[in-house]
mmCIF file of C-alpha atoms in Angstrom:
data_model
loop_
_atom_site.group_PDB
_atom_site.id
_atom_site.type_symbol
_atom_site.label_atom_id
_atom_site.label_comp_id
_atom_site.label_asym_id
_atom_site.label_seq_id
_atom_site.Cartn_x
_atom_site.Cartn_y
_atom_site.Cartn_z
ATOM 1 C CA UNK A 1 16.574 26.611 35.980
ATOM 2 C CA UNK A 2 13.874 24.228 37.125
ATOM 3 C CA UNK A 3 14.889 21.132 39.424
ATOM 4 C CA UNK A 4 15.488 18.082 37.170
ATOM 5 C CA UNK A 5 16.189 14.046 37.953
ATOM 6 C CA UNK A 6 18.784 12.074 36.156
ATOM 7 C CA UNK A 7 18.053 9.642 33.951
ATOM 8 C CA UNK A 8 19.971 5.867 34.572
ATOM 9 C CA UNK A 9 22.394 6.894 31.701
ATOM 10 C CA UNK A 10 23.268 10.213 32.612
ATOM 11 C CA UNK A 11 24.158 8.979 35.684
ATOM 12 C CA UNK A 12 26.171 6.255 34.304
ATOM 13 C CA UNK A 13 27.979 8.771 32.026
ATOM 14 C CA UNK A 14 28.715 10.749 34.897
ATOM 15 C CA UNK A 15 30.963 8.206 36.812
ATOM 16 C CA UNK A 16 32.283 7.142 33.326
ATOM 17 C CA UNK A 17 33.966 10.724 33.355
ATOM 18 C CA UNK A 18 32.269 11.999 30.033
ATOM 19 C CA UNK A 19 33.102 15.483 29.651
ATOM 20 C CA UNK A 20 29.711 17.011 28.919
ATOM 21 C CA UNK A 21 27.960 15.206 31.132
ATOM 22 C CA UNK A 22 29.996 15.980 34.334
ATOM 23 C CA UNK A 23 30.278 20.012 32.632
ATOM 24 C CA UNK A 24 26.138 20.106 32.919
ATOM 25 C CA UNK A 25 26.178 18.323 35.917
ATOM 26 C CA UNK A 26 28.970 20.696 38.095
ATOM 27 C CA UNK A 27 26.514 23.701 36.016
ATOM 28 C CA UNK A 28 23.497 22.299 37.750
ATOM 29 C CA UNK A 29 24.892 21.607 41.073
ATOM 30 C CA UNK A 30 26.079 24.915 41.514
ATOM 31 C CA UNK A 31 22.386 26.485 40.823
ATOM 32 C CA UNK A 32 20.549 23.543 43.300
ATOM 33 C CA UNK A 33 23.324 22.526 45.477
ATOM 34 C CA UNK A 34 22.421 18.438 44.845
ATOM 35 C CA UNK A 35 20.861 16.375 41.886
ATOM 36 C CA UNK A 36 17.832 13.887 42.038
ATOM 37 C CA UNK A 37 17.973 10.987 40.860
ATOM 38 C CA UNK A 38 14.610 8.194 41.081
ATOM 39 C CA UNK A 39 15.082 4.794 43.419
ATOM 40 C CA UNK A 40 14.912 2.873 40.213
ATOM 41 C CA UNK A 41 18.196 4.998 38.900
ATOM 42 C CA UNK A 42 19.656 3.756 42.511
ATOM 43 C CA UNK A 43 18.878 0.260 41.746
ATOM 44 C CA UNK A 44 19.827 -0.127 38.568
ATOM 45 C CA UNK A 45 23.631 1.252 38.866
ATOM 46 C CA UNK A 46 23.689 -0.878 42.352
ATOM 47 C CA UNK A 47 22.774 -3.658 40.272
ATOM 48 C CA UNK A 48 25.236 -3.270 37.388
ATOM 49 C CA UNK A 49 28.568 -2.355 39.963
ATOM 50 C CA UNK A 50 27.204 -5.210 42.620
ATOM 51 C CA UNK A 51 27.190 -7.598 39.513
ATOM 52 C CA UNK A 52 30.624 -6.025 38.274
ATOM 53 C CA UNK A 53 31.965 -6.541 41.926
ATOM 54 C CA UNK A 54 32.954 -2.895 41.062
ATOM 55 C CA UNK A 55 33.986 -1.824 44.801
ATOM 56 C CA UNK A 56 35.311 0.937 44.407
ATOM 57 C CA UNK A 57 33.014 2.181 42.052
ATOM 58 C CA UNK A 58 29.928 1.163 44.602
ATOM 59 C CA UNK A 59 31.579 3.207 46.987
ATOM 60 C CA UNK A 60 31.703 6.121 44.681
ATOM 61 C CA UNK A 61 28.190 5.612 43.804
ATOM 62 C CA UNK A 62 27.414 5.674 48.000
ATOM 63 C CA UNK A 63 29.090 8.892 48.376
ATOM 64 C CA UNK A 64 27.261 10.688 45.256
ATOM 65 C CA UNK A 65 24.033 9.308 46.867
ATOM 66 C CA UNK A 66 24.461 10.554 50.175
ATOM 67 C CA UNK A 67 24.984 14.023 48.931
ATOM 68 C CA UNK A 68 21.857 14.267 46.604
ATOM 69 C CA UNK A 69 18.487 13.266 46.557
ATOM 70 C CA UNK A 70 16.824 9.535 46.166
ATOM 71 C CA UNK A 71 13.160 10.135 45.011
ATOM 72 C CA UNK A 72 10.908 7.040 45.619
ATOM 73 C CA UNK A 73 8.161 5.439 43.723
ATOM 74 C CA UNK A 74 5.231 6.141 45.049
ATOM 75 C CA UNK A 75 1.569 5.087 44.271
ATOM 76 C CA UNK A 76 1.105 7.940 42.469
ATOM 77 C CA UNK A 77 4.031 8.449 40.697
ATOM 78 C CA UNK A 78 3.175 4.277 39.619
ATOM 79 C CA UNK A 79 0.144 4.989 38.728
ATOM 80 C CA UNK A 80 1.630 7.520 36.451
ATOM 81 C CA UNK A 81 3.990 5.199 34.941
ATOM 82 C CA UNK A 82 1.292 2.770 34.394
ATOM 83 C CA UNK A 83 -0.592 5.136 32.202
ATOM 84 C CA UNK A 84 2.752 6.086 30.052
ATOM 85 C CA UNK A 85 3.213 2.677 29.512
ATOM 86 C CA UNK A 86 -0.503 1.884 28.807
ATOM 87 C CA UNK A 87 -0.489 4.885 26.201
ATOM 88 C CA UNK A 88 2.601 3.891 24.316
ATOM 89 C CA UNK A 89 1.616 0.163 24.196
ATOM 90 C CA UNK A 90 -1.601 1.512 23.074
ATOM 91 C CA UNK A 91 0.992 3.141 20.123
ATOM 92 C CA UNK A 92 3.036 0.327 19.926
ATOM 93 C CA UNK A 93 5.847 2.071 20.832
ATOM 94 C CA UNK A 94 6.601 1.001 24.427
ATOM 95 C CA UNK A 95 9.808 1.456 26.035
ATOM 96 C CA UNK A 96 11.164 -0.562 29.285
ATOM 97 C CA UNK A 97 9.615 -0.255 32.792
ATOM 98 C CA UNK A 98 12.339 0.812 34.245
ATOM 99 C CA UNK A 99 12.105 4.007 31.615
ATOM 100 C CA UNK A 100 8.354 4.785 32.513
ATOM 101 C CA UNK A 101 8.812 4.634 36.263
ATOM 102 C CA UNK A 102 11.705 7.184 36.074
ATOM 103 C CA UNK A 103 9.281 9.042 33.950
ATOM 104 C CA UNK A 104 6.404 8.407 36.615
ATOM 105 C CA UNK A 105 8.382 9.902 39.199
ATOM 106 C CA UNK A 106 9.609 12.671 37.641
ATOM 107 C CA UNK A 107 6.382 13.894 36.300
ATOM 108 C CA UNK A 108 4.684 13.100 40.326
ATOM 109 C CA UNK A 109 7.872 15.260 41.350
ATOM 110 C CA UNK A 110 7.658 18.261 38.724
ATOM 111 C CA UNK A 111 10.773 17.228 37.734
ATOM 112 C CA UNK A 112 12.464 17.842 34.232
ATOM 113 C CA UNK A 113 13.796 14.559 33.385
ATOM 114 C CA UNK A 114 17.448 14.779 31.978
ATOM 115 C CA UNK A 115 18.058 11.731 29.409
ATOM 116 C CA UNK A 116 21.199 10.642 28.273
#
């Protein structure tokens, strides 16, 4: 199985305790040993539980993060993201930035990207 990142949502599923999510999840980990998820992932479920004042949750959130991989945006994987987005304007079908840097990185990372 190739090395994937989690999308925002999967994530968010994840600590929501949906079955599936957690049974693909515990499946992966036991092939790679730890999950990637992008810096924008990071940001936005530290902005959701910081704006929840969801302490406990945050702290569950810093635990799964210290045991698996953060992947940064870099200038390539932005520039990557800028072209997705460019493209699907171009289509007028464009999706958040949030979305397309996720995308950006994971593509810049040969990365399968695991949506909700």
């Amino acid at each position: 199985m190739k090395q994937a990142i989690l999308d925002t949502d999967t994530v968010s599923y994840y600590f929501r305790d949906h079955t599936k999510v957690i049974e693909k999840i515990d499946t992966y980990l036991v092939e790679h040993g730890f999950v990637h998820i992008s810096v924008v992932t990071y940001y936005e479920i530290m902005n959701g539980l910081m704006y929840k004042d969801a302490r406990r949750q945050l702290a569950k959130f810093e635990r799964f993060v210290r045991l698996n991989n953060v992947i940064p945006l870099t200038l390539t994987s932005a520039k990557v993201a800028a072209g997705i987005y460019a493209n699907l304007r171009k289509t007028g079908k464009p999706i958040g930035h949030n979305d397309v840097m996720i995308a950006g990185i994971a593509i810049d990372n040969d990365l399968v990207l695991v949506p909700k």
